[in-house]
Tab-separated table of C-alpha atoms in Angstrom:
chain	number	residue	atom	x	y	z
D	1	UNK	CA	0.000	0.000	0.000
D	2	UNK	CA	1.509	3.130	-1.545
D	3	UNK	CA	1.381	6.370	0.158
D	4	UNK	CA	0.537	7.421	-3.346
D	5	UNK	CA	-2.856	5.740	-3.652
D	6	UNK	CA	-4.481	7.102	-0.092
D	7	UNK	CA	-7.002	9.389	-1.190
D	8	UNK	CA	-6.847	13.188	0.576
D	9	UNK	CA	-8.069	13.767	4.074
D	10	UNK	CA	-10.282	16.909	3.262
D	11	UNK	CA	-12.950	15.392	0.713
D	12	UNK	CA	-14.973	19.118	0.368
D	13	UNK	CA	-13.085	22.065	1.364
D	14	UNK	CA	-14.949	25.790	0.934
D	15	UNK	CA	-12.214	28.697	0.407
D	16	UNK	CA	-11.342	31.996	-1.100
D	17	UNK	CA	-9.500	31.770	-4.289
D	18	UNK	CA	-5.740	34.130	-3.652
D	19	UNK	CA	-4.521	33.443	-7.021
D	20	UNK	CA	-5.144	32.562	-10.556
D	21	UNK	CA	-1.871	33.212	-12.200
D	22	UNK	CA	-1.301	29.111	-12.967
D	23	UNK	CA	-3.157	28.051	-15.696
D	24	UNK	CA	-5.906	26.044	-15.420
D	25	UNK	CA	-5.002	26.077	-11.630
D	26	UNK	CA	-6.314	28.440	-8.451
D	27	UNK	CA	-4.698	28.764	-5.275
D	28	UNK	CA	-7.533	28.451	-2.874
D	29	UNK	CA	-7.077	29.762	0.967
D	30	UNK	CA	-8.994	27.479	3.310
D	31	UNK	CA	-9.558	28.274	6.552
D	32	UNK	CA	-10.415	26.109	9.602
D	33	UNK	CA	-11.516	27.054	13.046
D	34	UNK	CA	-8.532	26.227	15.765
D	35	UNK	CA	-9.044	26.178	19.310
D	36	UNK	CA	-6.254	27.706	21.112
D	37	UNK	CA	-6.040	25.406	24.032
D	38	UNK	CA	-4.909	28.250	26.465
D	39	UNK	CA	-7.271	30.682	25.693
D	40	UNK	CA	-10.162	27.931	24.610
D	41	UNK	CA	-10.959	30.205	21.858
D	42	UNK	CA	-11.617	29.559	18.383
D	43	UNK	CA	-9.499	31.656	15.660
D	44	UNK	CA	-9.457	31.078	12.007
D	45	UNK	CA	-6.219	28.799	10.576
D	46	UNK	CA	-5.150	29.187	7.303
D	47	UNK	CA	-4.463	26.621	5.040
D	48	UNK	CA	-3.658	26.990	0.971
D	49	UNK	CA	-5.122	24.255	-1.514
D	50	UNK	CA	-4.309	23.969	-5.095
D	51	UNK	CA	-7.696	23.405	-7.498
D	52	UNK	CA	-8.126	22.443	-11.131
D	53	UNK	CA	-10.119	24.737	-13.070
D	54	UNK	CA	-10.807	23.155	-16.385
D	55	UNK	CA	-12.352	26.166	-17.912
D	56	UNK	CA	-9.858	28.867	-15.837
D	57	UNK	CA	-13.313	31.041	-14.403
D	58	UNK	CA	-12.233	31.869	-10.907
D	59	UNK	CA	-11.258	35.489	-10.084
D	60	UNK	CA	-9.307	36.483	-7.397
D	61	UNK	CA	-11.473	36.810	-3.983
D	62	UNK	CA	-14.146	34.362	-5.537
D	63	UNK	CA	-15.892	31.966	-2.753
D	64	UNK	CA	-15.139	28.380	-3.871
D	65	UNK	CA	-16.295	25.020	-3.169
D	66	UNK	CA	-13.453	22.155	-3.701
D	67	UNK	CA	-13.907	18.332	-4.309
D	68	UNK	CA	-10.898	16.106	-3.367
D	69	UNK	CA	-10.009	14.232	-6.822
D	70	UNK	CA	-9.696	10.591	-6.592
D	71	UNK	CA	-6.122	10.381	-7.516
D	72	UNK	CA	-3.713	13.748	-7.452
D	73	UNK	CA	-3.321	15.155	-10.208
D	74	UNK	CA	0.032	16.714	-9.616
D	75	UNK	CA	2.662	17.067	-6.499
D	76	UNK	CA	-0.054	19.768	-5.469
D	77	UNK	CA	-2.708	19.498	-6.866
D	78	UNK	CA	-5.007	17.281	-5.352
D	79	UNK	CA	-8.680	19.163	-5.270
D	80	UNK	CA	-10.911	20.421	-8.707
D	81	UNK	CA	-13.336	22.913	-8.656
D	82	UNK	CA	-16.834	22.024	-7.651
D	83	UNK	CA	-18.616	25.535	-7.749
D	84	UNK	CA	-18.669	28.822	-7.580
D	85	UNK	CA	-20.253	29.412	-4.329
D	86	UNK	CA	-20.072	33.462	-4.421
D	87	UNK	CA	-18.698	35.234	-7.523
D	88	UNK	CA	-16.675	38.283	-6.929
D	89	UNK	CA	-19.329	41.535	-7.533
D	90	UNK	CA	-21.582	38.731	-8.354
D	91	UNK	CA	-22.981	37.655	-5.332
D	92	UNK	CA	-26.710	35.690	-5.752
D	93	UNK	CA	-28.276	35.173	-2.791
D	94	UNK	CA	-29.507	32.205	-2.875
D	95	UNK	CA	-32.934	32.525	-0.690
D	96	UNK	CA	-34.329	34.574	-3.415
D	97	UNK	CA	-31.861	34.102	-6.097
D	98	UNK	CA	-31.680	37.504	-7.167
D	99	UNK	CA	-28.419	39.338	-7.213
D	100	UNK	CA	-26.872	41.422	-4.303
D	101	UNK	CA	-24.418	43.530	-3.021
D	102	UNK	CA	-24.379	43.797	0.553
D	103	UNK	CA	-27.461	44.333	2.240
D	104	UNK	CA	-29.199	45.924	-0.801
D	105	UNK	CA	-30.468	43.574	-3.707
D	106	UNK	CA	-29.540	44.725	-7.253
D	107	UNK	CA	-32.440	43.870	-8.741
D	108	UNK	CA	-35.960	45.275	-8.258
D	109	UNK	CA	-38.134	42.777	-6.354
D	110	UNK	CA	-41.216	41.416	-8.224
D	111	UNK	CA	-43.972	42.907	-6.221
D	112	UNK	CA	-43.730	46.805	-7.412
D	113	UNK	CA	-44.364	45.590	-11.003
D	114	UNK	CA	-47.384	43.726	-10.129
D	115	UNK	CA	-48.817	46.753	-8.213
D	116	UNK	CA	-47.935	49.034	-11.218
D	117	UNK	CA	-49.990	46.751	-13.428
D	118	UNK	CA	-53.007	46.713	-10.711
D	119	UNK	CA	-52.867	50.916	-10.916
D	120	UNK	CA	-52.411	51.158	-14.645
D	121	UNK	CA	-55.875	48.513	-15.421
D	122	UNK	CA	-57.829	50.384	-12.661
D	123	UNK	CA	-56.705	53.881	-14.128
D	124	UNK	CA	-57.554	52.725	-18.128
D	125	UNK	CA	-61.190	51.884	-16.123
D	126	UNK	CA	-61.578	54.964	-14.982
D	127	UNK	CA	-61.007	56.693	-18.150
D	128	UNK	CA	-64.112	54.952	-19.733
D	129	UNK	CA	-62.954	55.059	-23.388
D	130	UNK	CA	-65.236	53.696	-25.513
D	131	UNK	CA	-65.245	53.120	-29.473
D	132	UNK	CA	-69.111	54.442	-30.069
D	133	UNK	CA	-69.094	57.964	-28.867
D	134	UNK	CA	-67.538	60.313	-30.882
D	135	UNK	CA	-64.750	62.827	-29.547
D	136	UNK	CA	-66.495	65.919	-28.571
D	137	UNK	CA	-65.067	69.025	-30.326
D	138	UNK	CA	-63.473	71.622	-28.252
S	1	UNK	CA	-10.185	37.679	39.563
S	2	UNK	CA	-12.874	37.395	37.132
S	3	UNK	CA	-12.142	36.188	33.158
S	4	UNK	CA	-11.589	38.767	30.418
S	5	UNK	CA	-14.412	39.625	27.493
S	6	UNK	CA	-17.604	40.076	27.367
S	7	UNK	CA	-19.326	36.454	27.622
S	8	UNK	CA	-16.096	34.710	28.978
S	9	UNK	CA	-18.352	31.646	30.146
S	10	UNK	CA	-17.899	30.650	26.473
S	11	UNK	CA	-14.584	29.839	26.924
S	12	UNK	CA	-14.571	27.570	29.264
S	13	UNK	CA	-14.455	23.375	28.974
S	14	UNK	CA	-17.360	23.020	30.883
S	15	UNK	CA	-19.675	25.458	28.496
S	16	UNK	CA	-17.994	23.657	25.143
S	17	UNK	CA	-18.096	20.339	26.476
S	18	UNK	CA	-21.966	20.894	27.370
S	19	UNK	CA	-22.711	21.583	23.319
S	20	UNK	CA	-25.825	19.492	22.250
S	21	UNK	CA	-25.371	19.493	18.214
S	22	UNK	CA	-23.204	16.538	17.215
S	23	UNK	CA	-23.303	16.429	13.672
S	24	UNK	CA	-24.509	13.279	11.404
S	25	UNK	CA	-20.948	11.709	9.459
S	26	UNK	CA	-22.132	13.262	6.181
S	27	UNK	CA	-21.693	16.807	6.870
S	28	UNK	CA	-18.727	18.186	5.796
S	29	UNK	CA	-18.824	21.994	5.940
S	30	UNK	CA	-20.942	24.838	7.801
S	31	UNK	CA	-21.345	27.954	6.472
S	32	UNK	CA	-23.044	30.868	8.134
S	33	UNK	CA	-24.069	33.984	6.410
S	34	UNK	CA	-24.926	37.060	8.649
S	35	UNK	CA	-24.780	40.683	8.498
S	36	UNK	CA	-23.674	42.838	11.404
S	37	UNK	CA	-26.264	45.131	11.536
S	38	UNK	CA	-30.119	45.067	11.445
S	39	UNK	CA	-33.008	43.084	13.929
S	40	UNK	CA	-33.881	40.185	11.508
S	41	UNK	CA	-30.010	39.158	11.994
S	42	UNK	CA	-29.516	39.330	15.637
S	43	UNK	CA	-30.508	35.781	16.690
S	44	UNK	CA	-27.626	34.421	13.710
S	45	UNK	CA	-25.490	36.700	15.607
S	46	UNK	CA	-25.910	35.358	18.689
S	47	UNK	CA	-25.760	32.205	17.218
S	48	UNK	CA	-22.526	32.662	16.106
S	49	UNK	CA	-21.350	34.446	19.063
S	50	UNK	CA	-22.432	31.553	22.076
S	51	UNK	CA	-23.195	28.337	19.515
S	52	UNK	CA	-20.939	28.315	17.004
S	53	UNK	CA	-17.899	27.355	19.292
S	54	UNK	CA	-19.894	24.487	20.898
S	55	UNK	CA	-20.868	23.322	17.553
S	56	UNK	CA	-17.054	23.063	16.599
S	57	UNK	CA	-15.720	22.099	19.800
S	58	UNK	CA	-18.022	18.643	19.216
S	59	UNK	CA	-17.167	18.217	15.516
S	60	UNK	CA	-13.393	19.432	15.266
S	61	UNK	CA	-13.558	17.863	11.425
S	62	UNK	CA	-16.384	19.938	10.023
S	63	UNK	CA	-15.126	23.426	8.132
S	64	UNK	CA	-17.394	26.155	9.810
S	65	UNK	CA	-16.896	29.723	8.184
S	66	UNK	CA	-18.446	32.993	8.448
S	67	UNK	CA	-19.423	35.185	6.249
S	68	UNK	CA	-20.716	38.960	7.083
S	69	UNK	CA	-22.752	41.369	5.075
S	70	UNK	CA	-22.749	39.816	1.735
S	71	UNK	CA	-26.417	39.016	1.256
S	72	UNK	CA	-29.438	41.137	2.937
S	73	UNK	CA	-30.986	38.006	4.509
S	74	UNK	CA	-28.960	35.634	7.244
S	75	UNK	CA	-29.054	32.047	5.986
S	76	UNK	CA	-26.866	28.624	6.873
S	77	UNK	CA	-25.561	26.341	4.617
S	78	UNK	CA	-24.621	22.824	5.181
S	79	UNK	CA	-22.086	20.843	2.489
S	80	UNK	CA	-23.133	17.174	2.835
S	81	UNK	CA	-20.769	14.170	1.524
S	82	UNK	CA	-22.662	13.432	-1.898
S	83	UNK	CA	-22.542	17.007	-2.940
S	84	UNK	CA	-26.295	18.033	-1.274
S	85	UNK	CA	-26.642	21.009	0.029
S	86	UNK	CA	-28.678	22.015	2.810
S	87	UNK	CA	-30.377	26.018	3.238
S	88	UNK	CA	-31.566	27.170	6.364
S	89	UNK	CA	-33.122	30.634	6.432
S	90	UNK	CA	-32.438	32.128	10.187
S	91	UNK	CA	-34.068	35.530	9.684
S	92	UNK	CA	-35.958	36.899	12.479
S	93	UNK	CA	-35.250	33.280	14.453
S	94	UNK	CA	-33.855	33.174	18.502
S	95	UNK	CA	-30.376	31.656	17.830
S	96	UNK	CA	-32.330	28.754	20.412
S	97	UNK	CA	-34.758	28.179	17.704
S	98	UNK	CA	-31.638	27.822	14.885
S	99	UNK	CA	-30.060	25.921	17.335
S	100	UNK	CA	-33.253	23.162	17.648
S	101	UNK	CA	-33.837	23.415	14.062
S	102	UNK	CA	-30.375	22.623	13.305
S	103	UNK	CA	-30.140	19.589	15.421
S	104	UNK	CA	-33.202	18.534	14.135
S	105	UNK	CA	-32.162	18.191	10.594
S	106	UNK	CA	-28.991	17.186	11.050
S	107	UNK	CA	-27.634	16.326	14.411
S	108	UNK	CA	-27.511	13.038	16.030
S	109	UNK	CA	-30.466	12.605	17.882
S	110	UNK	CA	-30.050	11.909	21.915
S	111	UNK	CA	-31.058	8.385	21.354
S	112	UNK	CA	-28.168	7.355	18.663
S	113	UNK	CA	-25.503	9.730	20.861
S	114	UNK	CA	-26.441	7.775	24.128
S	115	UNK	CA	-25.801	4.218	22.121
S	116	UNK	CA	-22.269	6.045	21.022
S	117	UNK	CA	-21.143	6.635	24.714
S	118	UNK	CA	-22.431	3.461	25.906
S	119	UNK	CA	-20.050	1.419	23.446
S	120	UNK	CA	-17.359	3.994	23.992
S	121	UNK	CA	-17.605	2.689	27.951
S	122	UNK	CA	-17.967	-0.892	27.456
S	123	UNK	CA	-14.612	-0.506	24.917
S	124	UNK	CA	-12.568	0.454	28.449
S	125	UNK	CA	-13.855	-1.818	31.343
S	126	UNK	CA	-12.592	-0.095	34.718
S	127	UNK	CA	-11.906	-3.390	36.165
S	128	UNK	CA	-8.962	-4.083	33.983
S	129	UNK	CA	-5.536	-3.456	34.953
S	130	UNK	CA	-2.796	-2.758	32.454
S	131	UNK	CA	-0.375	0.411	31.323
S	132	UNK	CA	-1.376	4.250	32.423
S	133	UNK	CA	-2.350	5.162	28.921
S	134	UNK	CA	-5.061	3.269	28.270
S	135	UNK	CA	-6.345	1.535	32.212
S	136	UNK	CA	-7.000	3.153	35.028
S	137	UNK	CA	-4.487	1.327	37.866
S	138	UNK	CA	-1.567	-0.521	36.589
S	139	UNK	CA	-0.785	-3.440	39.728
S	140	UNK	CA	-3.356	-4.470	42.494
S	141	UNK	CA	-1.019	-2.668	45.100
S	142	UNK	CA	-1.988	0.637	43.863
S	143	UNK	CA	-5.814	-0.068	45.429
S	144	UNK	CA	-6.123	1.017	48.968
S	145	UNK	CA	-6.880	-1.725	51.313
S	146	UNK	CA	-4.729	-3.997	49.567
S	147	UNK	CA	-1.029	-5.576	50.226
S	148	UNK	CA	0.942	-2.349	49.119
S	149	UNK	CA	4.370	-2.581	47.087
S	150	UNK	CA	7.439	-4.400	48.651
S	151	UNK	CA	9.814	-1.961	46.845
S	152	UNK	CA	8.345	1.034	49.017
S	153	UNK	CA	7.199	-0.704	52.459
S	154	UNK	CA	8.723	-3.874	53.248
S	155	UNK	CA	6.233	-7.477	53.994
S	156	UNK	CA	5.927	-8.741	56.662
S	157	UNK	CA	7.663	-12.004	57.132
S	158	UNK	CA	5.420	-14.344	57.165
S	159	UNK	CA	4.158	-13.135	53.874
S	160	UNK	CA	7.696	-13.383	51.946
S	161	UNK	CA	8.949	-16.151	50.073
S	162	UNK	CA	12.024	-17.408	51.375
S	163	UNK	CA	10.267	-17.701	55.251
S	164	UNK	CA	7.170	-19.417	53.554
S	165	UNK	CA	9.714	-21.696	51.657
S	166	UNK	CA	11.632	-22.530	55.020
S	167	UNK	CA	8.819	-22.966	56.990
S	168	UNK	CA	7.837	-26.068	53.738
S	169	UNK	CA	11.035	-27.335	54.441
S	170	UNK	CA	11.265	-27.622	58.536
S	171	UNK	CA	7.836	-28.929	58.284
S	172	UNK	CA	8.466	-31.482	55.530
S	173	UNK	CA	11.093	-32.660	57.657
């Protein structure tokens, strides 16, 4: 039994990507909560991963989930690119799955055009227009 | 002297330890989005703030991370094993309430973490003896009550060896 052929300990890992200057490839920074056993407080450890990106669409500060591949692929590389959790200036959130930046969303939501629809029928009511009576001069 | 911080009860063994979400083997990762401002987020806050280090402290291998003020609405996500993932909207909820829903979907319930310990103590039977690292008492002289070491107090005679083995011989005789 080859050291080669045991699989990865971290089977899906969720990071930021730091770097996309390899091709094909994006340095991913996971990072894990550590307790610090003095303290017994958890702070944030970081660890770098190495992903293949087939189709090279990461940015740099994209959120990323990672799938460990069966067999490495390189000395390094030993994760692929599941999904694209948040996109960089992208963000959909995915409750509504409308896009967002920060606490605002980007896109109207999908009530105010159904109430200006309501006001504009009631409003071509009230006008009355009707093809028999002729338009009175003035 | 009392601890530093605001809620320092949260960092002690005795709060961590007392954590009731143990999650199933399938979940890998945790993520928590929450924004730092606004009502409908304060009970993911204070989820994050008193539960989240509970939550870790009894599943060291799930990857929990936090992530503020990137959508309007607080949600969790859960990263299973075969790719599923699980939403949980938390807006307007009690962090108690996240923390019961939570274990309801996907924490090992009381019954099947009861069954765990229970195997986990019949695996290390008190009674045995054997080295420190893995039994409790190491030679029958450590018990109180019983004959103690002769390397630190001395038997009495009648109890050593070479008496017992001349008193065989004189009587054989």
């Amino acid at each position: 039994m080859s050291a080669r052929q045991a699989s990865v300990h971290a089977k899906w890992v969720i990071g930021q990507v730091i770097g996309t200057k390899m091709k094909k490839t994006a340095k991913v920074r996971v990072t894990r909560l550590v307790l610090d056993n003095y303290l017994l407080k958890y702070y944030n450890k970081r660890k770098t991963y190495f992903a293949h990106d087939a189709l090279e669409q990461c940015t740099i500060g994209d959120v990323v989930l990672l799938k460990a591949l069966p067999e490495k692929r390189s000395k390094h590389v030993k994760h692929e690119l599941s999904e694209v959790v948040f996109k960089v200036g992208q963000v959909v959130d995915p409750l509504t799955g409308m896009r967002v930046a920060g606490k605002q969303y980007l896109e109207p939501l999908a009530e105010s055009t159904e109430d200006a629809e309501v006001s504009l029928t009631e409003k071509l009511e009230q006008l009355n227009i009707t093809a028999s009576s002729p338009p009175s001069p003035s | 002297m009392p601890m530093k911080g605001r809620f320092p009860i949260r960092r002690t063994l005795e709060y961590l330890q007392k954590g009731e979400i143990v999650f199933k083997k399938s979940v890998k990762i945790m993520t928590v989005n929450y924004n730092t401002h606004g009502d409908l987020s304060e009970g993911a806050r204070k989820f994050v703030f008193f539960n989240i280090p509970q939550i870790q402290y009894k599943n060291p291998w799930v990857q929990i991370m936090m992530f503020k003020n990137m959508t309007p609405s607080p949600f969790v996500r859960f990263y299973l094993d075969d790719g599923e993932q699980v939403l949980v909207d938390v807006e307007g909820k009690h962090h108690k309430e996240i923390t019961h829903h939570v274990k309801k979907i996907l924490g090992k319930t009381d019954q099947v973490l009861e069954a765990e310990a229970l195997a986990k103590m019949e695996l290390s039977n008190p009674a045995n003896f054997g080295h420190k690292k893995y039994f409790l008492r190491e030679c029958m002289s450590e018990v109180e009550g019983q004959v103690p070491h002769p390397g630190l107090v001395p038997l009495p005679k009648e109890m050593t060896g070479k008496y017992r083995a001349k008193m065989a011989a004189t009587s054989d005789e």
